[in-house]
């Protein structure tokens, strides 16, 4: 069989790993500057923890894990005969790979509530899995870099998350990002005033696809979900909502004058947008996008999404929002939270396309001991042990050279890896030390080598 990997997954070369670590470290440093603490949760959760938290579409994208052993043995024969996959799945799969980091975080908060000091600011950088259709910038296994605050309903948290996005993308030199913001209360208010409150989820899921399937596609999907033509007619102005953030807020205030919830959303957005206008951003732009819905059921307030610079055609590179009672589904009521996520894999693609990665220096030994004489091997290994104890990256070329060609192979290895210093031979307690850049050679003791390198 020809070896391969599942669709939507990738191998990473040493250079790619180094570049990804650069992004990870930049995000991590920003998280810690803003006061977030790290946690980790398992790669898989109980299915009951995940299912029903992401809406119907999200549930379909969760990777289920088959129970171990003879998992079909206890399944009801009638269910198998009926080929009802949804009901069979609940009996053969009790666990699932995590879909995101937010729901596992909510579970963590409830489970560890007596150990946590609220408000609790956490960050988490781990892989997640989604059974999505792979395409550019969309993978089945990918990393999320999340930051959340639970235990505070202050809108200053939303303001800080806008600043955090701006800070990270500025440090990565990804200039021209657009931080889109909306509020779930506004969407609820719109659904209310057009008479489609009972279709809120269908309405927001369809509206969120405007940039992917266009106005006609959204209208078609809304009609298919039994949202009336009259309601769709009332919502038409949202498809072409233009002007400054202030203009949009004024239009929304007028449109939602009969919805208390909608006006509350406008008030919250006004605070965040005006605060950012006063504080300023480095390289990003904050834009009110009334079609932004992010089809996750748990959002209740602000919704964020970050668009890459215009010259790069790719999906969102970050997103998040406010969830007033996510922990309530696990028994801890009235704990408000808000969080954002960075899409590492898409950020990588954006930086690659814009040529923003500097030359990456891969890990390599500072000194390589060549292996030309078997009698010297133990002496060299003792020296290597001492050099490593002093924090100097050192290696012995593993294979003994027994011919000129094999010696040339070792020198070629030195050249290809760009190794700066080489030890070729040993005489008593001194080592023949060569600088590969200057070609200088001299005999030095280990203590002299350590002093020279350090």
CSV table of C-alpha atoms in Angstrom, one decimal:
chain,number,residue,atom,x,y,z
A,1,UNK,CA,0.0,0.0,0.0
A,2,UNK,CA,1.1,3.5,-0.8
A,3,UNK,CA,1.4,5.5,2.5
A,4,UNK,CA,-0.8,8.4,3.0
A,5,UNK,CA,-2.7,10.6,5.6
A,6,UNK,CA,-6.4,11.3,6.0
A,7,UNK,CA,-7.8,14.2,4.0
A,8,UNK,CA,-7.8,17.4,5.9
A,9,UNK,CA,-4.7,16.6,7.9
A,10,UNK,CA,-1.1,17.5,7.2
A,11,UNK,CA,2.5,16.6,7.9
A,12,UNK,CA,4.8,19.6,8.9
A,13,UNK,CA,8.5,19.9,8.0
A,14,UNK,CA,11.0,21.3,10.4
A,15,UNK,CA,10.8,24.7,8.8
A,16,UNK,CA,7.0,24.7,9.0
A,17,UNK,CA,7.1,23.7,12.7
A,18,UNK,CA,9.6,26.5,13.4
A,19,UNK,CA,7.3,29.0,11.7
A,20,UNK,CA,4.2,27.7,13.5
A,21,UNK,CA,6.1,27.9,16.8
A,22,UNK,CA,6.9,31.6,16.0
A,23,UNK,CA,3.1,32.3,15.6
A,24,UNK,CA,2.3,30.2,18.7
A,25,UNK,CA,4.9,32.1,20.8
A,26,UNK,CA,3.7,35.5,19.6
A,27,UNK,CA,0.1,34.7,20.5
A,28,UNK,CA,1.2,33.2,23.8
A,29,UNK,CA,3.3,36.2,24.8
A,30,UNK,CA,0.3,38.5,24.0
A,31,UNK,CA,-2.1,36.3,26.1
A,32,UNK,CA,0.2,36.5,29.1
A,33,UNK,CA,0.7,40.3,28.7
A,34,UNK,CA,-3.1,40.6,28.9
A,35,UNK,CA,-3.2,38.5,32.1
A,36,UNK,CA,-4.4,35.1,30.8
A,37,UNK,CA,-3.3,31.8,32.4
A,38,UNK,CA,-2.7,28.5,30.5
A,39,UNK,CA,-4.8,25.4,30.9
A,40,UNK,CA,-5.2,22.1,28.8
A,41,UNK,CA,-8.1,19.7,28.4
A,42,UNK,CA,-8.2,16.2,26.9
A,43,UNK,CA,-8.3,15.7,23.1
A,44,UNK,CA,-11.7,13.9,23.5
A,45,UNK,CA,-14.7,14.5,25.7
A,46,UNK,CA,-17.8,12.6,26.6
A,47,UNK,CA,-20.2,12.9,23.7
A,48,UNK,CA,-22.8,14.4,26.0
A,49,UNK,CA,-20.4,17.3,26.8
A,50,UNK,CA,-20.2,18.3,23.1
A,51,UNK,CA,-23.4,17.3,21.4
A,52,UNK,CA,-26.1,19.9,21.2
A,53,UNK,CA,-23.8,22.9,21.9
A,54,UNK,CA,-23.0,23.9,18.3
A,55,UNK,CA,-26.3,23.8,16.5
A,56,UNK,CA,-27.4,21.1,14.1
A,57,UNK,CA,-24.7,21.8,11.5
A,58,UNK,CA,-22.0,21.8,14.2
A,59,UNK,CA,-23.2,18.5,15.6
A,60,UNK,CA,-22.8,16.9,12.2
A,61,UNK,CA,-19.1,17.9,12.1
A,62,UNK,CA,-18.2,16.3,15.4
A,63,UNK,CA,-15.9,13.3,15.0
A,64,UNK,CA,-17.3,10.4,17.1
A,65,UNK,CA,-15.1,7.7,18.6
A,66,UNK,CA,-16.3,4.1,18.5
A,67,UNK,CA,-16.6,2.4,21.8
A,68,UNK,CA,-13.8,-0.2,22.3
A,69,UNK,CA,-14.6,-4.0,22.0
A,70,UNK,CA,-17.6,-5.4,20.2
A,71,UNK,CA,-19.5,-2.1,20.0
A,72,UNK,CA,-22.4,-3.5,18.0
A,73,UNK,CA,-23.1,-6.3,20.4
A,74,UNK,CA,-25.5,-4.3,22.6
A,75,UNK,CA,-27.3,-2.3,19.9
A,76,UNK,CA,-31.0,-2.9,19.6
A,77,UNK,CA,-31.7,-5.1,16.5
A,78,UNK,CA,-34.6,-2.9,15.5
A,79,UNK,CA,-32.4,0.2,15.3
A,80,UNK,CA,-29.9,-1.7,13.2
A,81,UNK,CA,-32.6,-2.9,10.8
A,82,UNK,CA,-34.1,0.6,10.6
A,83,UNK,CA,-30.6,2.0,9.7
A,84,UNK,CA,-31.2,5.0,12.0
A,85,UNK,CA,-27.6,6.2,12.2
A,86,UNK,CA,-28.3,9.0,14.7
A,87,UNK,CA,-29.8,6.6,17.2
A,88,UNK,CA,-27.3,3.9,16.6
A,89,UNK,CA,-24.4,6.3,17.1
A,90,UNK,CA,-25.5,7.2,20.6
A,91,UNK,CA,-25.2,3.5,21.5
A,92,UNK,CA,-21.9,2.7,19.8
A,93,UNK,CA,-20.0,6.0,20.6
A,94,UNK,CA,-19.8,7.5,24.1
A,95,UNK,CA,-16.8,9.9,23.3
A,96,UNK,CA,-15.9,12.4,20.6
A,97,UNK,CA,-13.0,14.5,19.6
A,98,UNK,CA,-13.4,18.1,20.7
A,99,UNK,CA,-14.9,20.4,18.1
A,100,UNK,CA,-13.5,23.6,19.7
A,101,UNK,CA,-11.9,24.7,23.0
A,102,UNK,CA,-14.8,26.8,24.4
A,103,UNK,CA,-17.2,24.0,25.4
A,104,UNK,CA,-14.5,21.9,27.0
A,105,UNK,CA,-13.4,25.1,28.8
A,106,UNK,CA,-17.0,25.6,30.2
A,107,UNK,CA,-16.9,22.0,31.4
A,108,UNK,CA,-13.5,22.7,33.0
A,109,UNK,CA,-14.8,25.8,34.8
A,110,UNK,CA,-17.8,23.9,36.3
A,111,UNK,CA,-15.7,20.9,37.3
A,112,UNK,CA,-13.0,23.0,38.9
A,113,UNK,CA,-15.1,25.9,40.1
A,114,UNK,CA,-13.9,25.6,43.7
A,115,UNK,CA,-10.2,25.9,42.7
A,116,UNK,CA,-10.7,28.9,40.4
A,117,UNK,CA,-10.5,32.6,41.3
A,118,UNK,CA,-13.1,34.6,39.4
A,119,UNK,CA,-13.0,36.4,37.1
A,120,UNK,CA,-10.9,33.6,35.5
A,121,UNK,CA,-8.8,34.5,32.5
A,122,UNK,CA,-7.5,31.4,30.7
A,123,UNK,CA,-5.7,30.7,27.4
A,124,UNK,CA,-5.5,27.4,25.7
A,125,UNK,CA,-3.5,26.4,22.6
A,126,UNK,CA,-4.4,22.9,21.4
A,127,UNK,CA,-5.7,21.0,18.3
A,128,UNK,CA,-9.4,20.5,17.5
A,129,UNK,CA,-11.1,18.3,15.0
A,130,UNK,CA,-14.1,18.8,12.6
A,131,UNK,CA,-15.5,16.5,10.0
A,132,UNK,CA,-15.6,19.3,7.5
A,133,UNK,CA,-15.0,19.3,3.7
A,134,UNK,CA,-11.3,20.1,3.3
A,135,UNK,CA,-10.4,23.1,1.2
A,136,UNK,CA,-7.9,26.0,1.2
A,137,UNK,CA,-7.6,27.2,4.8
A,138,UNK,CA,-10.1,24.6,6.1
A,139,UNK,CA,-8.8,21.4,7.7
A,140,UNK,CA,-10.2,18.5,9.7
A,141,UNK,CA,-7.4,18.8,12.3
A,142,UNK,CA,-6.2,22.3,13.2
A,143,UNK,CA,-5.0,24.3,16.2
A,144,UNK,CA,-7.0,26.9,18.0
A,145,UNK,CA,-5.5,29.5,20.2
A,146,UNK,CA,-8.2,30.7,22.6
A,147,UNK,CA,-8.5,33.3,25.3
A,148,UNK,CA,-11.6,33.6,27.6
A,149,UNK,CA,-12.7,35.4,30.6
A,150,UNK,CA,-15.5,33.9,32.8
A,151,UNK,CA,-17.1,35.5,35.8
A,152,UNK,CA,-17.4,39.1,34.5
A,153,UNK,CA,-20.1,40.7,32.4
A,154,UNK,CA,-18.1,44.0,32.0
A,155,UNK,CA,-17.9,45.3,28.4
A,156,UNK,CA,-14.3,46.3,29.0
A,157,UNK,CA,-13.5,42.6,28.3
A,158,UNK,CA,-14.8,43.0,24.7
A,159,UNK,CA,-12.8,46.2,24.3
A,160,UNK,CA,-9.6,44.4,25.5
A,161,UNK,CA,-10.2,41.5,23.1
A,162,UNK,CA,-10.3,43.9,20.2
A,163,UNK,CA,-7.0,45.3,21.4
A,164,UNK,CA,-5.6,41.8,21.8
A,165,UNK,CA,-6.4,40.9,18.2
A,166,UNK,CA,-4.8,44.2,17.0
A,167,UNK,CA,-1.7,43.6,19.2
A,168,UNK,CA,-1.1,40.0,17.9
A,169,UNK,CA,-1.6,40.8,14.2
A,170,UNK,CA,0.5,43.9,14.5
A,171,UNK,CA,3.4,41.9,16.1
A,172,UNK,CA,3.0,39.3,13.3
A,173,UNK,CA,3.2,42.2,10.8
A,174,UNK,CA,-0.2,41.1,9.3
A,175,UNK,CA,-1.3,44.6,8.7
A,176,UNK,CA,-4.8,45.5,7.4
A,177,UNK,CA,-6.8,43.0,9.2
A,178,UNK,CA,-10.5,43.8,9.8
A,179,UNK,CA,-12.0,42.9,13.2
A,180,UNK,CA,-15.7,42.5,12.5
A,181,UNK,CA,-18.1,42.9,15.4
A,182,UNK,CA,-21.9,42.4,15.9
A,183,UNK,CA,-24.2,41.5,18.7
A,184,UNK,CA,-26.4,38.5,19.1
A,185,UNK,CA,-29.1,40.7,20.8
A,186,UNK,CA,-29.2,42.8,17.6
A,187,UNK,CA,-29.9,39.6,15.5
A,188,UNK,CA,-32.6,38.5,18.0
A,189,UNK,CA,-34.1,42.0,17.8
A,190,UNK,CA,-34.1,41.9,14.0
A,191,UNK,CA,-35.8,38.5,14.0
A,192,UNK,CA,-38.3,39.9,16.4
A,193,UNK,CA,-39.2,43.0,14.4
A,194,UNK,CA,-39.6,41.0,11.1
A,195,UNK,CA,-41.8,38.5,12.8
A,196,UNK,CA,-39.4,35.5,12.7
A,197,UNK,CA,-38.4,35.2,16.3
A,198,UNK,CA,-39.4,31.5,16.4
A,199,UNK,CA,-36.9,31.0,13.5
A,200,UNK,CA,-33.9,32.8,15.1
A,201,UNK,CA,-31.4,30.0,14.7
A,202,UNK,CA,-32.4,29.3,11.0
A,203,UNK,CA,-32.3,33.1,10.4
A,204,UNK,CA,-28.8,33.6,11.9
A,205,UNK,CA,-27.3,30.5,10.3
A,206,UNK,CA,-28.5,31.6,6.8
A,207,UNK,CA,-27.4,35.2,7.4
A,208,UNK,CA,-24.0,34.2,8.5
A,209,UNK,CA,-23.4,32.6,5.0
A,210,UNK,CA,-23.9,35.9,3.1
A,211,UNK,CA,-20.2,36.2,2.2
A,212,UNK,CA,-20.1,32.6,1.0
A,213,UNK,CA,-23.4,32.1,-0.9
A,214,UNK,CA,-24.4,35.7,-1.6
A,215,UNK,CA,-27.7,37.5,-1.2
A,216,UNK,CA,-29.7,35.1,-3.4
A,217,UNK,CA,-28.3,32.1,-1.7
A,218,UNK,CA,-29.3,33.4,1.8
A,219,UNK,CA,-32.8,34.2,0.6
A,220,UNK,CA,-33.2,30.8,-0.9
A,221,UNK,CA,-32.0,29.1,2.4
A,222,UNK,CA,-34.3,31.3,4.5
A,223,UNK,CA,-37.3,30.3,2.3
A,224,UNK,CA,-36.3,26.7,2.6
A,225,UNK,CA,-36.5,27.1,6.4
A,226,UNK,CA,-40.1,28.5,6.2
A,227,UNK,CA,-39.1,32.1,6.9
A,228,UNK,CA,-41.8,34.1,5.1
A,229,UNK,CA,-41.2,36.3,2.1
A,230,UNK,CA,-42.6,39.2,4.0
A,231,UNK,CA,-40.0,38.7,6.8
A,232,UNK,CA,-37.2,38.4,4.2
A,233,UNK,CA,-38.4,41.6,2.5
A,234,UNK,CA,-38.1,43.4,5.8
A,235,UNK,CA,-34.5,42.2,6.3
A,236,UNK,CA,-33.4,43.2,2.8
A,237,UNK,CA,-31.7,46.5,4.0
A,238,UNK,CA,-29.2,44.3,6.0
A,239,UNK,CA,-27.8,42.9,2.8
A,240,UNK,CA,-26.5,46.3,1.7
A,241,UNK,CA,-25.7,48.0,5.0
A,242,UNK,CA,-23.1,50.7,4.4
A,243,UNK,CA,-21.6,53.8,6.0
A,244,UNK,CA,-19.4,54.4,9.1
A,245,UNK,CA,-19.9,52.5,12.3
A,246,UNK,CA,-21.7,55.5,13.7
A,247,UNK,CA,-24.1,55.5,10.7
A,248,UNK,CA,-24.8,51.8,11.1
A,249,UNK,CA,-25.5,52.1,14.8
A,250,UNK,CA,-27.9,55.0,14.1
A,251,UNK,CA,-29.7,52.9,11.4
A,252,UNK,CA,-29.9,49.9,13.8
A,253,UNK,CA,-31.3,52.1,16.6
A,254,UNK,CA,-34.1,53.2,14.3
A,255,UNK,CA,-34.8,49.8,12.9
A,256,UNK,CA,-34.9,48.2,16.3
A,257,UNK,CA,-36.9,50.9,18.1
A,258,UNK,CA,-39.7,48.4,19.0
A,259,UNK,CA,-37.3,45.7,20.3
A,260,UNK,CA,-36.0,46.1,23.8
A,261,UNK,CA,-33.4,43.3,23.3
A,262,UNK,CA,-32.3,44.7,20.0
A,263,UNK,CA,-31.7,48.2,21.5
A,264,UNK,CA,-29.7,46.6,24.4
A,265,UNK,CA,-27.5,45.1,21.7
A,266,UNK,CA,-27.0,48.5,20.0
A,267,UNK,CA,-26.1,50.0,23.4
A,268,UNK,CA,-23.5,47.4,24.1
A,269,UNK,CA,-22.0,47.7,20.6
A,270,UNK,CA,-21.9,51.5,20.9
A,271,UNK,CA,-19.9,51.2,24.1
A,272,UNK,CA,-17.3,48.9,22.5
A,273,UNK,CA,-17.0,50.9,19.3
A,274,UNK,CA,-16.7,54.3,21.0
A,275,UNK,CA,-14.2,53.0,23.5
A,276,UNK,CA,-12.0,51.6,20.7
A,277,UNK,CA,-12.3,54.9,18.8
A,278,UNK,CA,-11.0,56.7,21.9
A,279,UNK,CA,-8.2,54.2,22.6
A,280,UNK,CA,-7.1,53.6,19.0
A,281,UNK,CA,-5.7,50.6,17.2
A,282,UNK,CA,-2.3,49.9,15.7
A,283,UNK,CA,-2.9,48.3,12.3
A,284,UNK,CA,-6.4,46.7,12.4
A,285,UNK,CA,-9.8,48.2,11.7
A,286,UNK,CA,-12.9,47.6,13.7
A,287,UNK,CA,-16.0,47.3,11.6
A,288,UNK,CA,-19.7,46.7,12.5
A,289,UNK,CA,-21.0,43.9,10.3
A,290,UNK,CA,-24.8,43.3,10.9
A,291,UNK,CA,-24.7,40.1,8.9
A,292,UNK,CA,-22.1,38.5,11.1
A,293,UNK,CA,-23.9,35.8,13.1
A,294,UNK,CA,-21.3,33.0,13.7
A,295,UNK,CA,-23.8,30.1,13.7
A,296,UNK,CA,-23.0,28.8,17.2
A,297,UNK,CA,-26.0,28.6,19.6
A,298,UNK,CA,-24.1,29.7,22.7
A,299,UNK,CA,-23.4,33.3,21.8
A,300,UNK,CA,-25.6,35.8,23.6
A,301,UNK,CA,-23.8,39.2,23.2
A,302,UNK,CA,-20.9,40.5,21.2
A,303,UNK,CA,-19.7,38.4,18.2
A,304,UNK,CA,-16.2,38.8,16.7
A,305,UNK,CA,-14.7,37.7,13.4
A,306,UNK,CA,-11.3,38.7,12.0
A,307,UNK,CA,-10.9,39.0,8.2
A,308,UNK,CA,-7.4,38.8,6.6
A,309,UNK,CA,-6.0,41.7,4.6
A,310,UNK,CA,-7.9,42.2,1.4
A,311,UNK,CA,-5.2,40.9,-0.9
A,312,UNK,CA,-5.5,37.4,0.7
A,313,UNK,CA,-8.6,35.5,-0.2
A,314,UNK,CA,-9.2,33.2,2.7
A,315,UNK,CA,-11.9,32.6,5.4
A,316,UNK,CA,-11.8,34.2,8.8
A,317,UNK,CA,-8.6,34.0,10.8
A,318,UNK,CA,-10.1,34.6,14.2
A,319,UNK,CA,-13.5,34.7,15.9
A,320,UNK,CA,-15.4,34.6,19.2
A,321,UNK,CA,-18.0,36.2,21.3
A,322,UNK,CA,-19.9,36.7,24.5
A,323,UNK,CA,-21.8,33.7,26.1
A,324,UNK,CA,-23.8,34.7,29.2
A,325,UNK,CA,-24.7,31.2,30.4
A,326,UNK,CA,-22.5,28.6,28.7
A,327,UNK,CA,-21.6,27.0,32.0
A,328,UNK,CA,-25.3,26.7,32.8
A,329,UNK,CA,-25.5,23.7,30.6
A,330,UNK,CA,-23.2,21.9,33.1
A,331,UNK,CA,-25.0,23.1,36.2
A,332,UNK,CA,-23.3,26.4,37.0
A,333,UNK,CA,-25.8,29.2,36.4
A,334,UNK,CA,-25.3,32.9,35.8
A,335,UNK,CA,-21.6,32.9,35.0
A,336,UNK,CA,-21.0,35.2,32.1
A,337,UNK,CA,-18.1,34.7,29.8
A,338,UNK,CA,-16.5,36.1,26.6
A,339,UNK,CA,-13.7,34.7,24.5
A,340,UNK,CA,-11.9,34.8,21.2
A,341,UNK,CA,-9.9,32.4,19.1
A,342,UNK,CA,-7.0,32.7,16.7
A,343,UNK,CA,-7.0,30.4,13.7
A,344,UNK,CA,-3.3,29.4,13.6
A,345,UNK,CA,-3.4,27.4,10.3
A,346,UNK,CA,-5.1,30.2,8.4
A,347,UNK,CA,-2.8,32.8,9.9
A,348,UNK,CA,0.1,30.7,8.7
A,349,UNK,CA,-1.3,30.6,5.1
A,350,UNK,CA,-1.8,34.4,5.2
A,351,UNK,CA,1.7,35.1,6.4
A,352,UNK,CA,3.1,32.7,3.8
A,353,UNK,CA,1.1,34.3,1.0
A,354,UNK,CA,2.3,37.8,2.1
A,355,UNK,CA,5.9,36.7,2.4
A,356,UNK,CA,6.1,37.7,6.1
A,357,UNK,CA,8.2,34.8,7.4
A,358,UNK,CA,11.8,35.7,8.0
A,359,UNK,CA,14.5,33.1,7.4
A,360,UNK,CA,14.0,30.4,10.0
A,361,UNK,CA,17.1,28.9,11.7
A,362,UNK,CA,16.4,25.2,12.5
A,363,UNK,CA,17.8,23.6,15.6
A,364,UNK,CA,21.3,22.3,15.0
A,365,UNK,CA,24.5,21.5,16.9
A,366,UNK,CA,26.9,24.3,17.7
A,367,UNK,CA,29.7,21.8,17.6
A,368,UNK,CA,29.9,18.5,15.6
A,369,UNK,CA,32.4,15.8,16.5
A,370,UNK,CA,33.4,14.0,13.3
A,371,UNK,CA,33.8,10.2,13.6
A,372,UNK,CA,37.0,9.2,11.8
A,373,UNK,CA,38.7,7.1,14.5
A,374,UNK,CA,36.8,4.5,16.6
A,375,UNK,CA,39.5,4.6,19.4
A,376,UNK,CA,38.5,8.3,20.0
A,377,UNK,CA,34.8,7.7,20.3
A,378,UNK,CA,34.5,7.3,24.0
A,379,UNK,CA,36.8,10.3,24.7
A,380,UNK,CA,34.7,12.4,22.3
A,381,UNK,CA,31.4,11.2,24.0
A,382,UNK,CA,32.8,12.3,27.4
A,383,UNK,CA,33.7,15.7,26.0
A,384,UNK,CA,30.2,16.0,24.4
A,385,UNK,CA,28.6,15.1,27.8
A,386,UNK,CA,30.5,18.0,29.4
A,387,UNK,CA,29.7,20.4,26.6
A,388,UNK,CA,26.0,19.6,26.9
A,389,UNK,CA,26.1,20.0,30.6
A,390,UNK,CA,27.2,23.6,29.9
A,391,UNK,CA,24.2,24.2,27.6
A,392,UNK,CA,26.2,23.8,24.3
A,393,UNK,CA,24.4,22.0,21.6
A,394,UNK,CA,26.8,19.2,20.6
A,395,UNK,CA,26.6,16.0,18.5
A,396,UNK,CA,28.8,13.1,17.5
A,397,UNK,CA,28.4,12.0,13.8
A,398,UNK,CA,27.0,8.5,14.5
A,399,UNK,CA,28.6,6.4,11.8
A,400,UNK,CA,32.3,5.7,11.7
A,401,UNK,CA,34.1,6.8,8.4
A,402,UNK,CA,36.2,3.9,7.1
A,403,UNK,CA,37.0,5.5,3.7
A,404,UNK,CA,37.7,8.9,2.1
A,405,UNK,CA,34.2,8.9,0.6
A,406,UNK,CA,32.6,8.4,4.0
A,407,UNK,CA,34.8,11.2,5.5
A,408,UNK,CA,33.6,13.5,2.6
A,409,UNK,CA,30.0,12.5,3.5
A,410,UNK,CA,30.5,13.8,7.1
A,411,UNK,CA,32.0,17.1,5.8
A,412,UNK,CA,29.0,17.4,3.4
A,413,UNK,CA,26.7,16.9,6.4
A,414,UNK,CA,28.5,19.8,8.2
A,415,UNK,CA,28.1,22.0,5.1
A,416,UNK,CA,24.4,21.2,4.5
A,417,UNK,CA,23.4,21.9,8.1
A,418,UNK,CA,25.6,25.0,8.4
A,419,UNK,CA,27.4,23.8,11.5
A,420,UNK,CA,29.8,26.4,12.8
A,421,UNK,CA,32.4,24.4,14.7
A,422,UNK,CA,33.9,20.9,14.2
A,423,UNK,CA,36.1,18.6,16.2
A,424,UNK,CA,38.1,16.4,13.9
A,425,UNK,CA,40.6,14.5,16.2
A,426,UNK,CA,41.9,14.1,19.7
A,427,UNK,CA,45.5,14.4,20.9
A,428,UNK,CA,45.9,13.6,24.6
A,429,UNK,CA,43.6,16.0,26.5
A,430,UNK,CA,43.2,18.4,23.5
A,431,UNK,CA,40.8,18.5,20.6
A,432,UNK,CA,41.4,19.7,17.1
A,433,UNK,CA,38.9,22.5,16.9
A,434,UNK,CA,37.9,24.0,13.5
A,435,UNK,CA,35.9,27.1,12.7
A,436,UNK,CA,34.1,26.2,9.4
A,437,UNK,CA,33.6,29.8,8.5
A,438,UNK,CA,37.1,31.1,8.9
A,439,UNK,CA,38.8,27.7,8.4
A,440,UNK,CA,41.0,28.4,11.5
A,441,UNK,CA,42.1,25.3,13.3
A,442,UNK,CA,43.7,24.9,16.8
A,443,UNK,CA,44.0,22.4,19.6
A,444,UNK,CA,42.0,23.3,22.7
A,445,UNK,CA,41.0,21.7,26.0
A,446,UNK,CA,37.3,21.2,26.7
A,447,UNK,CA,37.4,24.1,29.3
A,448,UNK,CA,38.9,26.4,26.6
A,449,UNK,CA,36.2,25.3,24.1
A,450,UNK,CA,33.5,26.0,26.6
A,451,UNK,CA,35.0,29.5,27.4
A,452,UNK,CA,35.3,30.2,23.7
A,453,UNK,CA,31.7,29.2,22.8
A,454,UNK,CA,30.1,30.8,25.9
